[in-house]
Structures are given as structure tokens and as C-alpha cells.
Coordinates of N, CA and C in Angstrom, one line a residue:
M1107 N 1.1 -1.2 -0.2 CA -0.1 0.0 0.2 C 0.5 0.9 -0.4
F1108 N 1.0 2.0 1.0 CA 2.1 2.9 1.2 C 3.2 2.4 1.5
G1109 N 4.2 2.5 0.5 CA 5.4 2.2 1.0 C 6.4 1.5 1.6
G1110 N 4.7 -0.2 1.2 CA 5.5 -1.4 2.3 C 4.6 -1.4 3.6
L1111 N 4.3 -0.7 3.6 CA 2.6 -0.7 4.5 C 1.4 -1.4 4.8
G1112 N 1.6 -2.1 5.7 CA 0.1 -3.5 4.8 C -1.2 -3.0 6.2
M1113 N -2.8 -3.2 5.4 CA -3.8 -2.6 6.5 C -3.2 -2.8 7.7
W1114 N -2.8 -3.5 8.4 CA -2.5 -4.1 9.9 C -1.9 -2.7 10.2
E1115 N -1.2 -2.2 9.7 CA 0.0 -1.6 10.3 C -0.4 -0.1 10.1
M1116 N -1.1 0.5 9.2 CA -1.8 1.3 9.4 C -2.7 1.7 10.4
V1117 N -3.7 0.3 10.7 CA -4.6 0.4 11.4 C -3.7 0.6 12.9
L1118 N -2.6 -1.1 13.1 CA -2.2 -0.4 14.6 C -1.6 1.1 14.6
I1119 N -0.7 2.0 14.2 CA 0.0 3.4 14.0 C -1.9 4.5 14.4
F1120 N -2.8 4.2 13.5 CA -3.5 5.1 13.4 C -4.4 4.7 15.5
M1121 N -4.3 3.5 16.2 CA -4.5 3.1 16.9 C -3.7 3.6 18.5
V1122 N -2.5 3.5 17.8 CA -1.0 4.4 18.6 C -1.6 5.5 18.2
V1123 N -2.2 6.6 17.7 CA -2.1 8.3 17.8 C -3.5 8.6 18.2
L1124 N -4.4 7.4 18.3 CA -6.0 8.1 18.7 C -5.5 7.7 20.4
L1125 N -4.7 6.8 21.2 CA -4.5 6.7 21.9 C -3.1 8.0 22.6
L1126 N -3.0 8.3 22.0 CA -1.5 9.4 22.6 C -2.6 11.0 22.4
F1127 N -2.9 11.4 21.9 CA -3.7 12.5 21.2 C -5.3 12.6 22.4
G1128 N -6.1 11.2 21.7 CA -7.8 11.4 21.6 C -8.6 11.6 20.8
A1129 N -9.6 11.7 20.9 CA -10.9 11.5 19.8 C -10.9 13.0 19.1
K1130 N -11.0 13.7 20.5 CA -11.3 14.8 20.8 C -10.0 16.0 19.6
R1131 N -9.1 15.2 20.0 CA -8.0 16.3 19.5 C -7.4 16.3 17.9
L1132 N -7.6 14.7 17.4 CA -7.6 14.4 16.4 C -8.5 15.5 14.8
P1133 N -9.3 15.4 15.0 CA -10.3 16.4 13.6 C -8.8 18.0 14.0
E1134 N -8.5 18.6 15.3 CA -7.8 19.7 15.5 C -6.4 19.4 14.8
I1135 N -5.7 18.6 15.1 CA -4.6 18.1 14.5 C -4.4 18.0 12.8
G1136 N -5.5 17.4 12.2 CA -5.7 17.5 10.9 C -6.0 18.5 10.0
S1137 N -6.8 19.1 11.1 CA -7.0 20.3 10.4 C -5.9 21.7 10.4
S1138 N -4.9 21.5 11.7 CA -3.8 22.2 11.8 C -2.9 22.3 10.5
L1139 N -3.1 20.6 10.1 CA -1.6 19.7 9.2 C -2.0 20.1 8.4
G1140 N -3.3 20.1 7.7 CA -4.0 20.9 6.6 C -3.3 21.9 5.6
K1141 N -3.7 23.1 7.0 CA -3.5 24.6 6.2 C -1.8 24.5 6.4
G1142 N -1.0 24.0 7.4 CA 0.1 23.7 7.2 C 0.6 23.2 6.1
I1143 N -0.1 22.3 4.9 CA 0.6 21.7 4.1 C -0.4 23.0 2.5
R1144 N -1.3 23.1 3.6 CA -1.4 24.5 2.2 C -0.8 25.9 2.2
E1145 N 0.3 26.1 3.2 CA 0.3 27.4 3.2 C 2.0 26.6 2.7
F1146 N 2.2 26.3 3.5 CA 3.7 25.7 1.8 C 3.9 25.0 1.1
K1147 N 2.6 24.8 0.1 CA 2.2 24.5 -1.3 C 2.2 26.4 -2.0
G1148 N 1.5 26.9 -1.4 CA 1.0 28.3 -1.6 C 2.4 29.1 -2.1
S1149 N 3.5 29.0 -0.4 CA 4.5 29.7 -0.9 C 5.5 28.9 -1.9
L1150 N 5.3 27.8 -1.7 CA 5.9 27.0 -3.0 C 5.5 27.6 -4.6
R1151 N 4.7 28.1 -4.6 CA 3.7 28.1 -6.0 C 4.5 29.8 -6.2
E1152 N 4.7 30.8 -4.9 CA 4.5 32.2 -5.1 C 6.3 32.1 -5.4
I1153 N 7.4 31.3 -4.7 CA 8.8 31.6 -5.5 C 8.9 31.1 -6.8
E1154 N 8.1 29.4 -7.3 CA 8.0 29.5 -8.8 C 7.4 30.5 -9.4
R1155 N 6.4 30.9 -8.9 CA 6.8 32.4 -9.4 C 7.8 33.9 -10.1
E1156 N 8.2 33.6 -8.9 CA 9.3 35.0 -8.7 C 10.2 34.4 -10.0
I1157 N 10.7 33.4 -9.9 CA 11.9 32.5 -10.9 C 11.4 32.8 -11.7
Q1158 N 10.0 32.5 -12.3 CA 9.8 32.2 -13.9 C 9.4 34.0 -14.0
I1159 N 9.2 34.6 -13.6 CA 9.0 36.1 -13.2 C 10.5 36.2 -13.9
S1160 N 11.8 36.3 -12.8 CA 12.7 37.5 -13.4 C 13.8 36.0 -14.0
D1161 N 13.3 35.2 -14.6 CA 13.6 34.6 -15.9 C 13.7 35.6 -17.0
E1162 N 11.8 35.7 -17.4 CA 11.6 36.5 -18.3 C 11.8 37.8 -18.7
E1163 N 12.3 38.5 -17.5 CA 12.6 40.1 -18.1 C 14.3 39.9 -18.1
P1164 N 14.1 41.2 -18.7 CA 16.1 41.2 -19.3 C 16.8 41.7 -18.2
P1165 N 18.4 41.2 -17.9 CA 18.6 41.6 -17.3 C 19.1 43.3 -16.8
R1166 N 19.2 43.5 -15.3 CA 19.4 45.1 -15.6 C 20.9 45.7 -15.7
S1167 N 21.0 46.8 -16.4 CA 22.3 47.3 -16.3 C 22.5 47.9 -14.8
V1168 N 23.7 48.3 -14.6 CA 24.2 48.7 -13.6 C 24.6 49.8 -13.5
P1169 N 24.2 51.0 -13.5 CA 24.5 52.9 -14.2 C 26.4 52.9 -13.8
P1170 N 27.2 53.7 -14.0 CA 28.3 53.8 -13.6 C 28.4 54.3 -12.8
K1171 N 29.5 53.9 -12.1 CA 29.9 55.3 -10.8 C 30.5 56.3 -11.0
H1172 N 30.1 57.7 -10.9 CA 30.7 58.4 -10.4 C 32.5 58.8 -9.8
S1173 N 33.4 59.1 -10.4 CA 34.7 58.9 -9.8 C 35.0 60.1 -10.0
G1174 N 36.0 60.6 -8.6 CA 37.2 61.6 -8.9 C 36.7 62.6 -8.5
S1175 N 35.0 62.9 -8.1 CA 34.3 64.0 -7.8 C 33.9 64.4 -6.7
E1176 N 34.3 65.1 -5.9 CA 33.5 65.3 -4.7 C 31.8 65.1 -4.4
G1177 N 31.3 65.6 -5.3 CA 29.4 65.9 -5.4 C 29.4 64.7 -5.7
G1178 N 29.7 63.2 -6.2 CA 29.2 62.1 -6.7 C 29.3 61.6 -5.0
E1179 N 29.9 62.2 -4.1 CA 30.0 60.8 -2.8 C 28.0 61.5 -2.2
E1180 N 28.0 62.0 -2.3 CA 26.9 62.9 -1.9 C 25.7 62.6 -3.2
E1181 N 25.8 62.5 -4.1 CA 24.7 61.9 -4.9 C 24.3 60.9 -4.4
E1182 N 25.3 59.9 -3.9 CA 24.7 58.5 -3.9 C 24.0 58.1 -2.4
E1183 N 24.0 59.2 -2.1 CA 23.4 58.8 -0.2 C 22.4 59.4 -0.5
D1184 N 21.9 60.4 -1.5 CA 20.9 60.5 -2.0 C 19.7 59.9 -2.0
N1185 N 20.4 58.9 -3.5 CA 19.2 57.4 -3.6 C 19.7 56.2 -3.4
P1186 N 18.2 55.8 -3.0 CA 18.6 54.9 -2.6 C 19.0 53.7 -3.2
R1187 N 19.7 52.7 -2.6 CA 20.5 51.4 -3.3 C 19.2 50.4 -3.7
R1188 N 19.3 49.5 -4.7 CA 18.5 49.0 -5.4 C 19.3 47.7 -5.6
L1189 N 18.3 46.3 -5.1 CA 18.8 45.0 -5.4 C 18.6 44.5 -6.4
T1190 N 19.5 43.9 -7.9 CA 18.7 42.9 -8.4 C 19.5 41.9 -8.1
P1191 N 18.9 41.3 -8.9 CA 18.9 39.5 -9.0 C 20.3 39.0 -10.1
S1192 N 21.6 38.6 -9.7 CA 22.5 37.9 -10.6 C 22.0 37.0 -11.4
P1193 N 23.2 37.3 -12.7 CA 22.1 36.6 -13.6 C 22.6 34.7 -13.7

């Protein structure tokens, strides 16, 4: 059946879980486990979407830095830094 587990092994595991947590807690555990799995799958989909979007965008060019002028340092401090993905 499931990775070499037979019917009796599944029944035994279910009985042990039932004894450990009780009949009232099993639906709560199942619900929270289901929510966790849904959130995990959603985050995986979001990461895959971001990867696909970044693959479709052309690489951004980095503007040349000013060198040798004193005003260049002040200009860099006024502009916020931008993070770009590496190719």
C-alpha cells in the first residue's frame, strides 16, 4: 500500500495516535496539518512564480559610478540602493 505498509500496520499506527492524542484532538491536528501543507504549497507556488518572472525579465544594467568628484559621494547617498538579481 503506502511504502510497504499493509492494512494492519496502518490500523496499528492509527490506534497508537488515537490513544496518544484522544478522539477530540484528532480533528484539530488534522486541520492544522492541512493548513500547514496548504501554506507550504502556496509559498512554493509563489517562489516558482518569482523565479519564472525573473527569468523572463532582461538583466538590468548597472549605472556607472562617478569617480573623482566630491559631489558624486553626496549624490550616491541621496539615491536609494537597488537590489538586482544576479544572472
